mmCIF file of C-alpha atoms and ligand atoms in Angstrom:
data_model
loop_
_atom_site.group_PDB
_atom_site.id
_atom_site.type_symbol
_atom_site.label_atom_id
_atom_site.label_comp_id
_atom_site.label_asym_id
_atom_site.label_seq_id
_atom_site.Cartn_x
_atom_site.Cartn_y
_atom_site.Cartn_z
ATOM 1 C CA UNK A 77 -61.927 5.901 -73.474
ATOM 2 C CA UNK A 78 -63.951 9.022 -73.978
ATOM 3 C CA UNK A 79 -61.497 11.664 -72.909
ATOM 4 C CA UNK A 80 -57.864 12.618 -72.532
ATOM 5 C CA UNK A 81 -57.846 14.845 -69.486
ATOM 6 C CA UNK A 82 -60.566 17.390 -70.152
ATOM 7 C CA UNK A 83 -60.593 16.796 -73.918
ATOM 8 C CA UNK A 84 -63.525 14.672 -75.025
ATOM 9 C CA UNK A 85 -62.992 12.075 -77.727
ATOM 10 C CA UNK A 86 -65.938 10.902 -79.789
ATOM 11 C CA UNK A 87 -64.430 7.524 -80.668
ATOM 12 C CA UNK A 88 -61.245 5.472 -80.321
ATOM 13 C CA UNK A 89 -59.566 6.370 -83.617
ATOM 14 C CA UNK A 90 -56.740 8.910 -83.759
ATOM 15 C CA UNK A 91 -54.685 10.183 -86.709
ATOM 16 C CA UNK A 92 -50.920 9.876 -86.208
ATOM 17 C CA UNK A 93 -48.610 12.872 -86.403
ATOM 18 C CA UNK A 94 -46.560 12.597 -89.601
ATOM 19 C CA UNK A 95 -43.913 15.105 -90.610
ATOM 20 C CA UNK A 96 -44.457 16.304 -94.175
ATOM 21 C CA UNK A 97 -47.965 14.831 -94.159
ATOM 22 C CA UNK A 98 -50.266 15.766 -91.268
ATOM 23 C CA UNK A 99 -50.730 19.413 -92.191
ATOM 24 C CA UNK A 100 -53.976 21.369 -92.034
ATOM 25 C CA UNK A 101 -55.316 19.899 -95.286
ATOM 26 C CA UNK A 102 -54.611 16.351 -94.172
ATOM 27 C CA UNK A 103 -56.156 16.954 -90.775
ATOM 28 C CA UNK A 104 -59.316 18.471 -92.249
ATOM 29 C CA UNK A 105 -59.813 15.330 -94.333
ATOM 30 C CA UNK A 106 -59.012 13.073 -91.370
ATOM 31 C CA UNK A 107 -61.506 14.956 -89.233
ATOM 32 C CA UNK A 108 -64.152 14.750 -91.917
ATOM 33 C CA UNK A 109 -63.539 11.010 -91.937
ATOM 34 C CA UNK A 110 -64.516 11.077 -88.265
ATOM 35 C CA UNK A 111 -61.201 10.914 -86.395
ATOM 36 C CA UNK A 112 -61.537 11.667 -82.711
ATOM 37 C CA UNK A 113 -58.216 13.489 -82.597
ATOM 38 C CA UNK A 114 -55.701 14.795 -85.102
ATOM 39 C CA UNK A 115 -52.161 15.984 -84.561
ATOM 40 C CA UNK A 116 -49.773 18.404 -86.226
ATOM 41 C CA UNK A 117 -46.456 17.393 -87.697
ATOM 42 C CA UNK A 118 -43.633 17.423 -85.146
ATOM 43 C CA UNK A 119 -42.571 21.001 -84.400
ATOM 44 C CA UNK A 120 -39.164 22.014 -83.076
ATOM 45 C CA UNK A 121 -39.417 23.885 -79.784
ATOM 46 C CA UNK A 122 -36.517 26.166 -80.672
ATOM 47 C CA UNK A 123 -37.709 26.915 -84.209
ATOM 48 C CA UNK A 124 -41.081 27.837 -82.745
ATOM 49 C CA UNK A 125 -39.537 30.154 -80.180
ATOM 50 C CA UNK A 126 -37.322 31.794 -82.830
ATOM 51 C CA UNK A 127 -40.492 32.524 -84.769
ATOM 52 C CA UNK A 128 -39.295 30.714 -87.910
ATOM 53 C CA UNK A 129 -42.087 31.436 -90.432
ATOM 54 C CA UNK A 130 -42.157 27.910 -91.865
ATOM 55 C CA UNK A 131 -42.389 26.516 -88.362
ATOM 56 C CA UNK A 132 -45.168 28.910 -87.402
ATOM 57 C CA UNK A 133 -47.111 27.731 -90.426
ATOM 58 C CA UNK A 134 -47.153 24.224 -88.918
ATOM 59 C CA UNK A 135 -49.479 25.651 -86.276
ATOM 60 C CA UNK A 136 -51.987 26.918 -88.831
ATOM 61 C CA UNK A 137 -55.315 25.313 -88.103
ATOM 62 C CA UNK A 138 -57.647 27.843 -89.669
ATOM 63 C CA UNK A 139 -61.137 26.461 -90.070
ATOM 64 C CA UNK A 140 -60.330 23.093 -88.525
ATOM 65 C CA UNK A 141 -62.730 21.278 -86.256
ATOM 66 C CA UNK A 142 -61.012 20.363 -82.957
ATOM 67 C CA UNK A 143 -59.672 18.780 -80.976
ATOM 68 C CA UNK A 144 -56.151 19.380 -82.239
ATOM 69 C CA UNK A 145 -52.996 18.076 -80.664
ATOM 70 C CA UNK A 146 -49.776 19.991 -81.331
ATOM 71 C CA UNK A 147 -46.661 17.874 -81.171
ATOM 72 C CA UNK A 148 -43.389 19.469 -80.152
ATOM 73 C CA UNK A 149 -39.886 18.053 -79.938
ATOM 74 C CA UNK A 150 -36.791 19.252 -78.162
ATOM 75 C CA UNK A 151 -34.509 18.388 -75.289
ATOM 76 C CA UNK A 152 -34.593 21.356 -72.948
ATOM 77 C CA UNK A 153 -37.305 21.392 -70.274
ATOM 78 C CA UNK A 154 -37.335 25.186 -70.325
ATOM 79 C CA UNK A 155 -37.724 25.685 -74.070
ATOM 80 C CA UNK A 156 -40.152 22.772 -74.356
ATOM 81 C CA UNK A 157 -42.304 24.411 -71.680
ATOM 82 C CA UNK A 158 -42.146 27.784 -73.459
ATOM 83 C CA UNK A 159 -42.909 26.207 -76.841
ATOM 84 C CA UNK A 160 -45.841 24.314 -75.317
ATOM 85 C CA UNK A 161 -47.246 27.547 -73.894
ATOM 86 C CA UNK A 162 -46.814 29.208 -77.288
ATOM 87 C CA UNK A 163 -48.684 26.345 -78.951
ATOM 88 C CA UNK A 164 -51.425 26.491 -76.343
ATOM 89 C CA UNK A 165 -51.848 30.213 -76.987
ATOM 90 C CA UNK A 166 -52.013 29.451 -80.707
ATOM 91 C CA UNK A 167 -54.984 27.152 -80.086
ATOM 92 C CA UNK A 168 -53.665 23.685 -79.237
ATOM 93 C CA UNK A 169 -56.247 21.585 -77.376
ATOM 94 C CA UNK A 170 -53.510 19.159 -76.308
ATOM 95 C CA UNK A 171 -49.724 19.147 -76.351
ATOM 96 C CA UNK A 172 -47.956 15.973 -77.422
ATOM 97 C CA UNK A 173 -44.291 15.442 -76.603
ATOM 98 C CA UNK A 174 -42.264 13.557 -79.184
ATOM 99 C CA UNK A 175 -40.119 10.866 -77.595
ATOM 100 C CA UNK A 176 -40.139 8.500 -80.545
ATOM 101 C CA UNK A 177 -38.593 10.171 -83.586
ATOM 102 C CA UNK A 178 -35.661 8.022 -84.803
ATOM 103 C CA UNK A 179 -34.220 10.445 -87.384
ATOM 104 C CA UNK A 180 -30.435 10.921 -86.884
ATOM 105 C CA UNK A 181 -30.462 14.718 -86.919
ATOM 106 C CA UNK A 182 -33.085 14.661 -84.165
ATOM 107 C CA UNK A 183 -31.652 11.966 -81.887
ATOM 108 C CA UNK A 184 -28.162 13.429 -82.315
ATOM 109 C CA UNK A 185 -29.425 16.467 -80.418
ATOM 110 C CA UNK A 186 -30.814 14.329 -77.623
ATOM 111 C CA UNK A 187 -34.364 14.873 -78.938
ATOM 112 C CA UNK A 188 -37.125 12.482 -80.038
ATOM 113 C CA UNK A 189 -36.383 8.841 -79.240
ATOM 114 C CA UNK A 190 -33.091 9.831 -77.574
ATOM 115 C CA UNK A 191 -35.158 10.957 -74.590
ATOM 116 C CA UNK A 192 -36.022 7.318 -73.921
ATOM 117 C CA UNK A 193 -32.339 6.859 -73.107
ATOM 118 C CA UNK A 194 -32.477 9.708 -70.650
ATOM 119 C CA UNK A 195 -35.478 9.008 -68.405
ATOM 120 C CA UNK A 196 -34.510 11.637 -65.883
ATOM 121 C CA UNK A 197 -34.513 14.392 -68.532
ATOM 122 C CA UNK A 198 -37.690 13.000 -70.109
ATOM 123 C CA UNK A 199 -39.436 13.277 -66.747
ATOM 124 C CA UNK A 200 -38.239 16.845 -66.230
ATOM 125 C CA UNK A 201 -39.489 17.864 -69.666
ATOM 126 C CA UNK A 202 -42.917 16.352 -69.035
ATOM 127 C CA UNK A 203 -43.177 17.927 -65.595
ATOM 128 C CA UNK A 204 -42.220 21.404 -66.820
ATOM 129 C CA UNK A 205 -44.532 21.266 -69.799
ATOM 130 C CA UNK A 206 -47.426 20.043 -67.641
ATOM 131 C CA UNK A 207 -46.940 22.908 -65.228
ATOM 132 C CA UNK A 208 -46.617 25.478 -68.052
ATOM 133 C CA UNK A 209 -49.912 24.773 -69.807
ATOM 134 C CA UNK A 210 -53.565 24.270 -68.930
ATOM 135 C CA UNK A 211 -54.295 21.736 -71.668
ATOM 136 C CA UNK A 212 -53.626 17.999 -71.319
ATOM 137 C CA UNK A 213 -50.092 16.851 -72.149
ATOM 138 C CA UNK A 214 -49.476 13.509 -73.829
ATOM 139 C CA UNK A 215 -46.276 11.630 -74.629
ATOM 140 C CA UNK A 216 -45.571 9.601 -77.752
ATOM 141 C CA UNK A 217 -42.872 6.997 -77.398
ATOM 142 C CA UNK A 218 -41.491 3.839 -78.915
ATOM 143 C CA UNK A 219 -40.913 0.419 -77.396
ATOM 144 C CA UNK A 220 -37.377 1.488 -76.507
ATOM 145 C CA UNK A 221 -34.070 2.459 -78.079
ATOM 146 C CA UNK A 222 -32.836 -0.991 -79.114
ATOM 147 C CA UNK A 223 -33.136 -4.630 -78.079
ATOM 148 C CA UNK A 224 -30.897 -3.934 -75.094
ATOM 149 C CA UNK A 225 -33.072 -1.118 -73.778
ATOM 150 C CA UNK A 226 -36.753 -1.922 -73.991
ATOM 151 C CA UNK A 227 -38.100 0.597 -71.496
ATOM 152 C CA UNK A 228 -41.499 1.848 -72.691
ATOM 153 C CA UNK A 229 -43.056 0.645 -69.425
ATOM 154 C CA UNK A 230 -40.563 2.650 -67.374
ATOM 155 C CA UNK A 231 -40.981 5.777 -69.509
ATOM 156 C CA UNK A 232 -44.773 5.456 -69.495
ATOM 157 C CA UNK A 233 -44.839 5.152 -65.706
ATOM 158 C CA UNK A 234 -42.661 8.196 -65.279
ATOM 159 C CA UNK A 235 -44.817 10.092 -67.781
ATOM 160 C CA UNK A 236 -47.908 9.313 -65.739
ATOM 161 C CA UNK A 237 -46.115 10.295 -62.554
ATOM 162 C CA UNK A 238 -44.972 13.565 -64.155
ATOM 163 C CA UNK A 239 -48.557 14.492 -64.992
ATOM 164 C CA UNK A 240 -49.089 13.235 -68.548
ATOM 165 C CA UNK A 241 -52.758 12.748 -69.433
ATOM 166 C CA UNK A 242 -52.151 9.858 -71.867
ATOM 167 C CA UNK A 243 -49.336 8.061 -73.648
ATOM 168 C CA UNK A 244 -49.050 6.689 -77.150
ATOM 169 C CA UNK A 245 -46.860 3.644 -77.682
ATOM 170 C CA UNK A 246 -45.516 2.798 -81.137
ATOM 171 C CA UNK A 247 -44.435 -0.828 -80.747
ATOM 172 C CA UNK A 248 -41.102 -0.494 -82.538
ATOM 173 C CA UNK A 249 -37.619 0.169 -81.287
ATOM 174 C CA UNK A 250 -35.795 3.305 -82.379
ATOM 175 C CA UNK A 251 -33.266 0.986 -84.024
ATOM 176 C CA UNK A 252 -36.008 -0.460 -86.228
ATOM 177 C CA UNK A 253 -37.067 2.871 -87.706
ATOM 178 C CA UNK A 254 -40.136 1.671 -89.615
ATOM 179 C CA UNK A 255 -38.865 -1.810 -90.491
ATOM 180 C CA UNK A 256 -39.990 -5.126 -89.048
ATOM 181 C CA UNK A 257 -43.215 -5.500 -87.172
ATOM 182 C CA UNK A 258 -44.614 -3.420 -84.350
ATOM 183 C CA UNK A 259 -44.705 -5.375 -81.095
ATOM 184 C CA UNK A 260 -48.201 -4.999 -79.715
ATOM 185 C CA UNK A 261 -47.120 -6.897 -76.587
ATOM 186 C CA UNK A 262 -45.346 -3.785 -75.345
ATOM 187 C CA UNK A 263 -48.577 -1.784 -75.724
ATOM 188 C CA UNK A 264 -50.313 -4.392 -73.554
ATOM 189 C CA UNK A 265 -47.488 -4.253 -71.000
ATOM 190 C CA UNK A 266 -47.807 -0.456 -70.759
ATOM 191 C CA UNK A 267 -51.594 -0.612 -70.520
ATOM 192 C CA UNK A 268 -51.375 -3.090 -67.651
ATOM 193 C CA UNK A 269 -49.468 -0.705 -65.403
ATOM 194 C CA UNK A 270 -50.969 2.685 -66.259
ATOM 195 C CA UNK A 271 -54.141 4.357 -65.092
ATOM 196 C CA UNK A 272 -54.075 7.132 -67.714
ATOM 197 C CA UNK A 273 -55.260 6.201 -71.238
ATOM 198 C CA UNK A 274 -52.882 4.306 -73.511
ATOM 199 C CA UNK A 275 -53.057 4.794 -77.264
ATOM 200 C CA UNK A 276 -51.739 1.873 -79.294
ATOM 201 C CA UNK A 277 -49.851 2.494 -82.519
ATOM 202 C CA UNK A 278 -48.048 0.551 -85.200
ATOM 203 C CA UNK A 279 -49.016 -1.441 -88.267
ATOM 204 C CA UNK A 280 -52.768 -0.952 -88.263
ATOM 205 C CA UNK A 281 -53.639 -1.404 -91.904
ATOM 206 C CA UNK A 282 -57.279 -2.426 -91.777
ATOM 207 C CA UNK A 283 -60.293 -1.858 -89.526
ATOM 208 C CA UNK A 284 -59.923 -5.478 -88.365
ATOM 209 C CA UNK A 285 -56.339 -4.740 -87.277
ATOM 210 C CA UNK A 286 -57.660 -1.915 -85.104
ATOM 211 C CA UNK A 287 -60.193 -4.255 -83.482
ATOM 212 C CA UNK A 288 -57.435 -6.789 -82.910
ATOM 213 C CA UNK A 289 -55.091 -4.236 -81.345
ATOM 214 C CA UNK A 290 -57.814 -3.025 -78.967
ATOM 215 C CA UNK A 291 -58.706 -6.595 -77.999
ATOM 216 C CA UNK A 292 -55.174 -7.948 -77.680
ATOM 217 C CA UNK A 293 -53.627 -5.044 -75.816
ATOM 218 C CA UNK A 294 -56.568 -3.519 -73.949
ATOM 219 C CA UNK A 295 -55.420 -0.103 -75.170
ATOM 220 C CA UNK A 296 -57.926 2.722 -74.966
ATOM 221 C CA UNK A 297 -57.614 4.028 -78.514
ATOM 222 C CA UNK A 298 -55.703 3.316 -81.686
ATOM 223 C CA UNK A 299 -53.535 5.655 -83.730
ATOM 224 C CA UNK A 300 -53.223 5.157 -87.473
ATOM 225 C CA UNK A 301 -50.393 6.564 -89.596
ATOM 226 C CA UNK A 302 -49.211 5.117 -92.887
ATOM 227 C CA UNK A 303 -52.440 3.290 -93.718
ATOM 228 C CA UNK A 304 -54.089 6.691 -94.094
ATOM 229 C CA UNK A 305 -51.777 7.941 -96.849
ATOM 230 C CA UNK A 306 -54.098 8.691 -99.757
ATOM 231 C CA UNK A 307 -56.703 6.846 -97.735
ATOM 232 C CA UNK A 308 -58.637 8.935 -95.189
ATOM 233 C CA UNK A 309 -61.373 6.272 -95.500
ATOM 234 C CA UNK A 310 -59.313 4.081 -93.191
ATOM 235 C CA UNK A 311 -60.621 6.324 -90.415
ATOM 236 C CA UNK A 312 -64.321 6.221 -91.317
ATOM 237 C CA UNK A 313 -64.186 2.500 -92.126
ATOM 238 C CA UNK A 314 -62.400 1.731 -88.841
ATOM 239 C CA UNK A 315 -64.772 3.836 -86.769
ATOM 240 C CA UNK A 316 -67.732 2.110 -88.377
ATOM 241 C CA UNK A 317 -66.230 -1.336 -87.966
ATOM 242 C CA UNK A 318 -65.423 -0.779 -84.298
ATOM 243 C CA UNK A 319 -68.929 0.394 -83.508
ATOM 244 C CA UNK A 320 -70.900 -2.072 -85.639
ATOM 245 C CA UNK A 321 -68.666 -4.973 -86.657
ATOM 246 C CA UNK A 322 -69.659 -4.224 -90.257
ATOM 247 C CA UNK A 323 -67.250 -3.510 -93.079
ATOM 248 C CA UNK A 324 -68.122 -0.459 -95.144
ATOM 249 C CA UNK A 325 -67.352 -0.718 -98.864
ATOM 250 C CA UNK A 326 -64.043 0.647 -100.100
ATOM 251 C CA UNK A 327 -64.222 4.128 -101.637
ATOM 252 C CA UNK A 328 -65.061 4.233 -105.324
ATOM 253 C CA UNK A 329 -62.523 5.525 -107.830
ATOM 254 C CA UNK A 330 -64.731 8.585 -108.108
ATOM 255 C CA UNK A 331 -64.513 9.229 -104.365
ATOM 256 C CA UNK A 332 -60.752 8.748 -104.403
ATOM 257 C CA UNK A 333 -60.100 11.205 -107.196
ATOM 258 C CA UNK A 334 -62.591 13.678 -105.846
ATOM 259 C CA UNK A 335 -60.916 13.617 -102.450
ATOM 260 C CA UNK A 336 -57.482 13.966 -104.078
ATOM 261 C CA UNK A 337 -58.749 17.105 -105.835
ATOM 262 C CA UNK A 338 -60.151 18.433 -102.602
ATOM 263 C CA UNK A 339 -56.837 17.708 -100.861
ATOM 264 C CA UNK A 340 -55.029 19.652 -103.588
ATOM 265 C CA UNK A 341 -57.396 22.571 -103.155
ATOM 266 C CA UNK A 342 -56.925 22.603 -99.368
ATOM 267 C CA UNK A 343 -53.124 22.565 -99.655
ATOM 268 C CA UNK A 344 -53.236 25.355 -102.255
ATOM 269 C CA UNK A 345 -55.445 27.460 -100.009
ATOM 270 C CA UNK A 346 -53.115 26.999 -97.049
ATOM 271 C CA UNK A 347 -49.667 27.123 -98.639
ATOM 272 C CA UNK A 348 -50.081 28.570 -102.112
ATOM 273 C CA UNK A 349 -49.949 26.881 -105.497
ATOM 274 C CA UNK A 350 -46.193 26.483 -105.773
ATOM 275 C CA UNK A 351 -45.822 24.445 -102.592
ATOM 276 C CA UNK A 352 -49.077 22.615 -103.262
ATOM 277 C CA UNK A 353 -47.742 21.410 -106.611
ATOM 278 C CA UNK A 354 -44.681 19.889 -104.961
ATOM 279 C CA UNK A 355 -46.393 18.498 -101.898
ATOM 280 C CA UNK A 356 -49.355 17.038 -103.757
ATOM 281 C CA UNK A 357 -47.217 14.828 -105.984
ATOM 282 C CA UNK A 358 -46.776 12.292 -103.225
ATOM 283 C CA UNK A 359 -50.361 12.537 -101.998
ATOM 284 C CA UNK A 360 -51.751 12.185 -105.532
ATOM 285 C CA UNK A 361 -49.618 9.092 -106.090
ATOM 286 C CA UNK A 362 -51.027 7.585 -102.911
ATOM 287 C CA UNK A 363 -54.625 8.386 -103.856
ATOM 288 C CA UNK A 364 -54.332 6.785 -107.283
ATOM 289 C CA UNK A 365 -52.342 3.755 -106.117
ATOM 290 C CA UNK A 366 -53.950 0.635 -107.517
ATOM 291 C CA UNK A 367 -56.169 2.471 -110.017
ATOM 292 C CA UNK A 368 -55.949 1.501 -113.675
ATOM 293 C CA UNK A 369 -53.123 3.409 -115.371
ATOM 294 C CA UNK A 370 -51.774 4.721 -112.041
ATOM 295 C CA UNK A 371 -48.110 4.390 -113.041
ATOM 296 C CA UNK A 372 -48.593 6.523 -116.149
ATOM 297 C CA UNK A 373 -50.680 9.134 -114.345
ATOM 298 C CA UNK A 374 -48.027 9.329 -111.637
ATOM 299 C CA UNK A 375 -45.337 10.078 -114.204
ATOM 300 C CA UNK A 376 -47.486 12.803 -115.717
ATOM 301 C CA UNK A 377 -48.261 14.236 -112.282
ATOM 302 C CA UNK A 378 -44.569 14.468 -111.492
ATOM 303 C CA UNK A 379 -44.046 16.499 -114.654
ATOM 304 C CA UNK A 380 -47.032 18.795 -114.072
ATOM 305 C CA UNK A 381 -45.971 22.412 -113.986
ATOM 306 C CA UNK A 382 -48.961 23.920 -112.249
ATOM 307 C CA UNK A 383 -51.636 22.875 -109.781
ATOM 308 C CA UNK A 384 -54.149 23.387 -112.553
ATOM 309 C CA UNK A 385 -52.319 20.869 -114.711
ATOM 310 C CA UNK A 386 -52.173 18.455 -111.790
ATOM 311 C CA UNK A 387 -55.892 18.928 -111.161
ATOM 312 C CA UNK A 388 -56.656 18.348 -114.828
ATOM 313 C CA UNK A 389 -54.638 15.114 -114.805
ATOM 314 C CA UNK A 390 -56.612 13.841 -111.828
ATOM 315 C CA UNK A 391 -59.879 15.031 -113.366
ATOM 316 C CA UNK A 392 -59.015 13.339 -116.667
ATOM 317 C CA UNK A 393 -58.614 10.080 -114.813
ATOM 318 C CA UNK A 394 -61.980 10.742 -113.264
ATOM 319 C CA UNK A 395 -63.585 11.183 -116.674
ATOM 320 C CA UNK A 396 -61.844 8.078 -118.003
ATOM 321 C CA UNK A 397 -63.176 5.830 -115.282
ATOM 322 C CA UNK A 398 -66.730 7.147 -115.262
HETATM 323 C C1 FMN B 553 -43.674 10.014 -93.091
HETATM 324 C C2 FMN B 553 -43.803 9.824 -91.606
HETATM 325 C C3 FMN B 553 -43.647 10.909 -90.774
HETATM 326 C C4 FMN B 553 -43.766 10.753 -89.384
HETATM 327 N N1 FMN B 553 -43.654 11.848 -88.584
HETATM 328 C C5 FMN B 553 -43.880 11.731 -87.245
HETATM 329 C C6 FMN B 553 -43.900 12.879 -86.406
HETATM 330 O O1 FMN B 553 -43.750 14.017 -86.854
HETATM 331 N N2 FMN B 553 -44.108 12.670 -85.082
HETATM 332 C C7 FMN B 553 -44.279 11.424 -84.553
HETATM 333 O O2 FMN B 553 -44.461 11.292 -83.350
HETATM 334 N N3 FMN B 553 -44.296 10.335 -85.326
HETATM 335 C C8 FMN B 553 -44.108 10.468 -86.655
HETATM 336 N N4 FMN B 553 -44.184 9.357 -87.451
HETATM 337 C C9 FMN B 553 -44.516 8.052 -86.846
HETATM 338 C C10 FMN B 553 -46.031 7.807 -86.881
HETATM 339 O O3 FMN B 553 -46.721 8.753 -86.101
HETATM 340 C C11 FMN B 553 -46.351 6.390 -86.365
HETATM 341 O O4 FMN B 553 -45.892 6.278 -85.044
HETATM 342 C C12 FMN B 553 -45.692 5.302 -87.194
HETATM 343 O O5 FMN B 553 -45.810 5.555 -88.585
HETATM 344 C C13 FMN B 553 -46.317 3.927 -86.877
HETATM 345 O O6 FMN B 553 -47.690 3.903 -87.147
HETATM 346 P P1 FMN B 553 -48.290 3.261 -88.509
HETATM 347 O O7 FMN B 553 -47.775 1.846 -88.588
HETATM 348 O O8 FMN B 553 -49.779 3.328 -88.347
HETATM 349 O O9 FMN B 553 -47.764 4.083 -89.650
HETATM 350 C C14 FMN B 553 -44.035 9.486 -88.827
HETATM 351 C C15 FMN B 553 -44.185 8.394 -89.684
HETATM 352 C C16 FMN B 553 -44.082 8.544 -91.056
HETATM 353 C C17 FMN B 553 -44.274 7.346 -91.946
#
C-alpha cells in the first residue's frame, strides 16, 4: 500500500492511537523513527465541539511532520461529522473513527466498540463524516463484541460501502479488552473481502511479527501500539526489517536514555513542566525497563519533584552506564 485515499504513505508501518500516550511528543518521536502515519489519542466529539481546553490540546500538532490522523469517538452522526470537520480545519490529514474502544464509560454511551453492535448507526456515522470532510476517513474496529458476535467482516464491508478509505482491524473482541491473543485470522478474513486498504493490528512485538502479519493476513500495513512504549525503535527496526530482511541492532542504553530525555523535553514544551513530570513517570519507566538498576531508578523517578530532578535522574543513569 502506498496511500490511504489521497494521503501518501512512505512505508507499511503505522503508530497506533493510544489514549494517554500518543500525544504530540510521542508522535514526533514515532515520526522520527520513520512511521508512515501517526494518530492522536481518541478525542470525544462532544468535548471537541464544547471547546474543552484539555480536549483541544489533543489536537496540538505544532511542528509535527505529517501525515497525521485525528481519531474521534462518539455516537451521533451529526456531532461526529461536525467534530470531524473541526479536526480537519485544525489540520488533520485523515480522520479515524473509533469503533474499538472497550472502556465501560465509552461503550455505555454507545460509543467505541459499542458501535459494532449497531451496524446501522455505524454506517450512518461513517457516511456523514465522509460527506462532511475532504480528507480520507478511516475506521478502527475490533474483531467483534464477544464470541457470539464476531462481525468485523460485516462492519468492514459497510465501512467501505459508506465511503471509508481504509479500515484497521485489531484482532481482539471487545470482551477481551487487551487479554488473550489477537486473532490475525480475522484480519485476513477482512482483507479478503475489501478493496480499500486493511491495516492489521494486535500483538506485534518484533519486526519479525510485522513480517508475519503481512504475510499471513495479506494486510496492507501494520499498526503497532504497546510494543512502542518506551521503544520508538520498534518502528525504525520494523521498517528496516520489512524492506531489507535485516535486523538492526537494538538501541544502546545511551540512545534509550537520550531519547527519554528528549521525550521529557518535548512533553514539557507542549504541556508545561507540571504535567510533564506526571506524564513522564510512566514513559521513563518504559524507557529504562531492563536496564541495570531500573527498579531503583523508577522509584526515584516517581518521587522526583521537578522535571529537572527527573532529567537529572535519567542523566545520572546515563553517566553510570557510560
Ligand atoms: C494505553 C492504551 C491506550 C489506547 N488508546 C486507544 C485509543 O485512544 N484509540 C484506539 O483506537 N485504540 C486505543 N488503544 C488500542 C491500540 O490502538 C491497539 O489497537 C491495541 O493496543 C492493540 O495493538 P498492540 O497489540 O500493538 O498494542 C489503546 C491501547 C492502549 C494499550
